[in-house]
mmCIF file of the C-alpha atoms, coordinates in Angstrom:
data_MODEL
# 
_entry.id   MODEL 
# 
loop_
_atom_site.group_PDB 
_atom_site.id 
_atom_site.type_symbol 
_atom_site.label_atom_id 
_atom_site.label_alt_id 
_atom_site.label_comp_id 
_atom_site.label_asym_id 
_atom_site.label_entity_id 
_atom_site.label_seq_id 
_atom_site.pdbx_PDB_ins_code 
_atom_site.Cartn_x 
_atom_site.Cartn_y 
_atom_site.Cartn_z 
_atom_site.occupancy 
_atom_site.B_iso_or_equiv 
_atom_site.pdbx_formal_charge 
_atom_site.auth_seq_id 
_atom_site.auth_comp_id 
_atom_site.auth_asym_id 
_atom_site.auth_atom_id 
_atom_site.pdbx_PDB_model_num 
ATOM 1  C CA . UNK A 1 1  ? -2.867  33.112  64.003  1.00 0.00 ? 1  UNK A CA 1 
ATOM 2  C CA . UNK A 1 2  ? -2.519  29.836  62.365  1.00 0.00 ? 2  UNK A CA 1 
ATOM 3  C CA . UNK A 1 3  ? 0.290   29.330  59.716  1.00 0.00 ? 3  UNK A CA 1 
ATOM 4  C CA . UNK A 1 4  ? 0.714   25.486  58.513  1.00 0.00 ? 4  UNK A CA 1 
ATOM 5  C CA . UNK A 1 5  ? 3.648   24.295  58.613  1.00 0.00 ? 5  UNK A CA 1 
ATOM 6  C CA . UNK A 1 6  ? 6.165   23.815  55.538  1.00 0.00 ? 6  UNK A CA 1 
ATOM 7  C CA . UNK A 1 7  ? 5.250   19.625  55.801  1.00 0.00 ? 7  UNK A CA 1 
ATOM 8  C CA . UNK A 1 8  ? 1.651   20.103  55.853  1.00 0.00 ? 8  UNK A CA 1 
ATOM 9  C CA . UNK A 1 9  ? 1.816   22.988  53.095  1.00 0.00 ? 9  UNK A CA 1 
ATOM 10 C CA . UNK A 1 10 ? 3.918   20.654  50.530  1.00 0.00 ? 10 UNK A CA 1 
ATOM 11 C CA . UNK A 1 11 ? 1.665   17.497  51.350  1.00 0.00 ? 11 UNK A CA 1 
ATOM 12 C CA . UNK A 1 12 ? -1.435  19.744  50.586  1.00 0.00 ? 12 UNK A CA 1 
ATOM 13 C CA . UNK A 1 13 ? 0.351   20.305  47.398  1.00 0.00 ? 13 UNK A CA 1 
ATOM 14 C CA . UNK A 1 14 ? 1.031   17.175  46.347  1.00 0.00 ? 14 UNK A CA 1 
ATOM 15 C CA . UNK A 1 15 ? -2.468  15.919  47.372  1.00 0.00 ? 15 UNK A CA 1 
ATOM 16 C CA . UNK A 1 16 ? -3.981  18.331  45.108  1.00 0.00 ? 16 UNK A CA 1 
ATOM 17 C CA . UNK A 1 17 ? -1.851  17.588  42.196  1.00 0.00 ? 17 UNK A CA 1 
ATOM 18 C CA . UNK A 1 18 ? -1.651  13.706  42.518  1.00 0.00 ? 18 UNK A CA 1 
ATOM 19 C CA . UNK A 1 19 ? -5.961  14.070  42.273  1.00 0.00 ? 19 UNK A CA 1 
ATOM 20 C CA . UNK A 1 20 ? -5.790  16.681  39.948  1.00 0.00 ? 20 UNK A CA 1 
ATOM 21 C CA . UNK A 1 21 ? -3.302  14.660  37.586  1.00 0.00 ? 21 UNK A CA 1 
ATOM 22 C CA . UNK A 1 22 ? -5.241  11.140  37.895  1.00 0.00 ? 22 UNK A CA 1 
ATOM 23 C CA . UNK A 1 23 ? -8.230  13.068  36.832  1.00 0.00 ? 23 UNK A CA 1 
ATOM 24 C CA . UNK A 1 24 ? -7.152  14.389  33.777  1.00 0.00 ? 24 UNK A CA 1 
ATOM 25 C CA . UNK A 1 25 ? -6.021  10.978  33.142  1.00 0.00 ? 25 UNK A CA 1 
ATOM 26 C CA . UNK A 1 26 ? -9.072  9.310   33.568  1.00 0.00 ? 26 UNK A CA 1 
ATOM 27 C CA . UNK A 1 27 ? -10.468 11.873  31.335  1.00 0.00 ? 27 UNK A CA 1 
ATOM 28 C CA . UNK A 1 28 ? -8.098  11.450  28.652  1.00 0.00 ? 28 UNK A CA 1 
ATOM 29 C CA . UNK A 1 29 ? -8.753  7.473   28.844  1.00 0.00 ? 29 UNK A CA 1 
ATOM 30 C CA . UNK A 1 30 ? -12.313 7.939   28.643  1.00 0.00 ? 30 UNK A CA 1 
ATOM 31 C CA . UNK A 1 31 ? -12.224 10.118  25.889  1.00 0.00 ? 31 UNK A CA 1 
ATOM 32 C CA . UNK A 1 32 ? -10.281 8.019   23.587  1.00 0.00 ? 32 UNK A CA 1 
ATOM 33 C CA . UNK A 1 33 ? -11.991 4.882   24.674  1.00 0.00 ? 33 UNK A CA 1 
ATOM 34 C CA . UNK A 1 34 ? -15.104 6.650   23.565  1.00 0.00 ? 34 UNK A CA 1 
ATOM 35 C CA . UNK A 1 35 ? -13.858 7.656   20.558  1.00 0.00 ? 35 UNK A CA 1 
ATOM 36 C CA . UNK A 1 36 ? -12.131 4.211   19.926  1.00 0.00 ? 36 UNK A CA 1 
ATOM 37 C CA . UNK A 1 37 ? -15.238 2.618   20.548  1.00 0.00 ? 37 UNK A CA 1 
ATOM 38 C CA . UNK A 1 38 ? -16.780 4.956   17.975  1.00 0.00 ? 38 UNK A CA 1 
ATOM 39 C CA . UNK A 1 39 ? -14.803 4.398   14.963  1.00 0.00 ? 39 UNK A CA 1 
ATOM 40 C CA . UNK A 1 40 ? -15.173 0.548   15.438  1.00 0.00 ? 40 UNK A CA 1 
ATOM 41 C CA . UNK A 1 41 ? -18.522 0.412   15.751  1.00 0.00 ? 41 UNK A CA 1 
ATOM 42 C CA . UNK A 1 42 ? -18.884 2.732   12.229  1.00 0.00 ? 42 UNK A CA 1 
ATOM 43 C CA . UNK A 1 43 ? -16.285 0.435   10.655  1.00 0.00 ? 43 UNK A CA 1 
ATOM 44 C CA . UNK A 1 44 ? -18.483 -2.969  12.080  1.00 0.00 ? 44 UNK A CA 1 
ATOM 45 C CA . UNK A 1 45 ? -21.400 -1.275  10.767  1.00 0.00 ? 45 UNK A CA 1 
ATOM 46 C CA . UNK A 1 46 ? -19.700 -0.579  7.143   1.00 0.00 ? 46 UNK A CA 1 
ATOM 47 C CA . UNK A 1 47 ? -18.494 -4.792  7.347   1.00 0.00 ? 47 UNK A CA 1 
ATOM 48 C CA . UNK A 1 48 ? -22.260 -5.600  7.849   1.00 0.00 ? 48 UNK A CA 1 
ATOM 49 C CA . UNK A 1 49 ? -23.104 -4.378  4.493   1.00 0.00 ? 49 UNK A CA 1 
ATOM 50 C CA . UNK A 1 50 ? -20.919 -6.964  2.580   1.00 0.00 ? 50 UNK A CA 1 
ATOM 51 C CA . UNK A 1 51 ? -23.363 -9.005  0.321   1.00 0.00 ? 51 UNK A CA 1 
ATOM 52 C CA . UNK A 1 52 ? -20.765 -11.995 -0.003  1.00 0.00 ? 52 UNK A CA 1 
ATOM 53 C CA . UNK A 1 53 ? -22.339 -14.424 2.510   1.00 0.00 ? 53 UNK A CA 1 
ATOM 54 C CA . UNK A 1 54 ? -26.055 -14.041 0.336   1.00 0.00 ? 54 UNK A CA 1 
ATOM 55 C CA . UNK A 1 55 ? -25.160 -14.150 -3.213  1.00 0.00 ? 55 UNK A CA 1 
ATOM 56 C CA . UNK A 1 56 ? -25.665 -16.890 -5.291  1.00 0.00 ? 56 UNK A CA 1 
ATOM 57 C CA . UNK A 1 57 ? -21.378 -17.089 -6.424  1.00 0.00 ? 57 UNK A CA 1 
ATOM 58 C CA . UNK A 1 58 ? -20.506 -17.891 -2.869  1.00 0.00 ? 58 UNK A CA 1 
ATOM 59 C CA . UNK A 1 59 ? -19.705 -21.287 -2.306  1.00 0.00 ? 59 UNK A CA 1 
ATOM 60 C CA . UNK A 1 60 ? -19.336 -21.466 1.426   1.00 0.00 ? 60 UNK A CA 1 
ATOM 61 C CA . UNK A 1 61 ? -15.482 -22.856 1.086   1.00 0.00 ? 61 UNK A CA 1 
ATOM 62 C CA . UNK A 1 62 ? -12.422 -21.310 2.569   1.00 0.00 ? 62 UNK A CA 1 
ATOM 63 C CA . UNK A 1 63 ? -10.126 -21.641 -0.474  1.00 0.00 ? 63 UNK A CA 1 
ATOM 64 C CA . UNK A 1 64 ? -12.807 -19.871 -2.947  1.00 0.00 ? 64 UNK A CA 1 
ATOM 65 C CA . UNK A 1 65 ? -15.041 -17.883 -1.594  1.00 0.00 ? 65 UNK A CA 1 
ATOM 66 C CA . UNK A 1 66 ? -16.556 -16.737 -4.688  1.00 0.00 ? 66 UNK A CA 1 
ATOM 67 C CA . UNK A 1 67 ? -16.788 -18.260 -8.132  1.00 0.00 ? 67 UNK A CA 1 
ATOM 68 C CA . UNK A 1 68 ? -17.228 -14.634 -9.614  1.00 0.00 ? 68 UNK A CA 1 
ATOM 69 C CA . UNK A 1 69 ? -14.608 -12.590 -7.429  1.00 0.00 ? 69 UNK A CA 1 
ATOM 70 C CA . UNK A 1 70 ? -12.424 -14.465 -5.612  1.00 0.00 ? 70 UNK A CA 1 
ATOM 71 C CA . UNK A 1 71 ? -9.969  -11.791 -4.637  1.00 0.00 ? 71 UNK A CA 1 
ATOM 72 C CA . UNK A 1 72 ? -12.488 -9.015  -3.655  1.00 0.00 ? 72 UNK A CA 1 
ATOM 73 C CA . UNK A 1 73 ? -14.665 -11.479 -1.974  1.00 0.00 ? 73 UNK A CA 1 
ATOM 74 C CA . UNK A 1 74 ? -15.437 -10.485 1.635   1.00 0.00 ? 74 UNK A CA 1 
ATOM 75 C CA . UNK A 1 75 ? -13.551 -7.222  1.421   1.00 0.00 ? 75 UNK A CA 1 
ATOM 76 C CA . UNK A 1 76 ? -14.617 -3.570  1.558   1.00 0.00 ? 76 UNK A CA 1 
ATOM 77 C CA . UNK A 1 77 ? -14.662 -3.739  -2.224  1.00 0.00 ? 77 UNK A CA 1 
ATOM 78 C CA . UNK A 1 78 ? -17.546 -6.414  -1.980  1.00 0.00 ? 78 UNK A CA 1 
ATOM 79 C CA . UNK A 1 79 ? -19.956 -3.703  -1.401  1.00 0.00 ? 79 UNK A CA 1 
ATOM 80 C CA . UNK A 1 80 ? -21.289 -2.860  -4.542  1.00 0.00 ? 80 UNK A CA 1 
ATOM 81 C CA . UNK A 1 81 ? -20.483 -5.561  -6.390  1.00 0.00 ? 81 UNK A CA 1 
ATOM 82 C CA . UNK A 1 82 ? -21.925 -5.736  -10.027 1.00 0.00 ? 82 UNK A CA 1 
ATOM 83 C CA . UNK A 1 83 ? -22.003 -9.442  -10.135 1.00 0.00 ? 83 UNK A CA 1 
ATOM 84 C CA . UNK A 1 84 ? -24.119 -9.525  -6.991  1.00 0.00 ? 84 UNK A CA 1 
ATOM 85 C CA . UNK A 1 85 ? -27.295 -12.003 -7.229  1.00 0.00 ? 85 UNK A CA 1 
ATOM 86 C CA . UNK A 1 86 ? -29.127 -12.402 -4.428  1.00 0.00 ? 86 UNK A CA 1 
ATOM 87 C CA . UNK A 1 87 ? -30.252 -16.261 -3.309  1.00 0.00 ? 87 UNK A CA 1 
ATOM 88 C CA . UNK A 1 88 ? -33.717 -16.896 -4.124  1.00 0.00 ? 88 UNK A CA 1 
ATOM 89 C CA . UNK A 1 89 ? -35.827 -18.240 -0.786  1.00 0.00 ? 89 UNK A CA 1 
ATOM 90 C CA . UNK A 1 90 ? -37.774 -21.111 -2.584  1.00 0.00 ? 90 UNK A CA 1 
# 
């Protein structure tokens, strides 16, 4: 009968949990680079519906943005602005 000895028995062990561990971790990295990747690309998506950069109030300078709404100019807020006029192509 073959009985392994007491070396290879704890090698085997730590063989098996040094794979089993880096797998979970791998896991767990994919899985909240995933969901990482998720929320950004909602939030980019939510950013792309700013008006700001197409309305006839902005003037294209860094100190004032907007004639109309200076403060909520390229911000979340921006959104649905009221004051919102679109450019007219000529």
């Amino acid at each position: 009968m073959f009985l392994p000895t007491l070396s290879q028995t704890i090698t085997a062990i730590y063989t098996v949990s040094f794979t089993t561990l880096m797998t979970l971790t791998m896991l767990h990295f994919i899985q909240s680079a995933w969901k990482t990747l998720q929320k950004d690309w909602f939030h980019l998506k939510r950013l792309h519906q700013i008006p700001c950069d197409r309305c006839v109030f902005f003037t294209g300078e860094h100190n004032l943005k907007c004639t109309v709404n200076p403060y909520t100019a390229f911000q979340e807020e921006a959104i649905d602005c009221s004051d919102y006029r679109p450019i007219k192509s000529h």
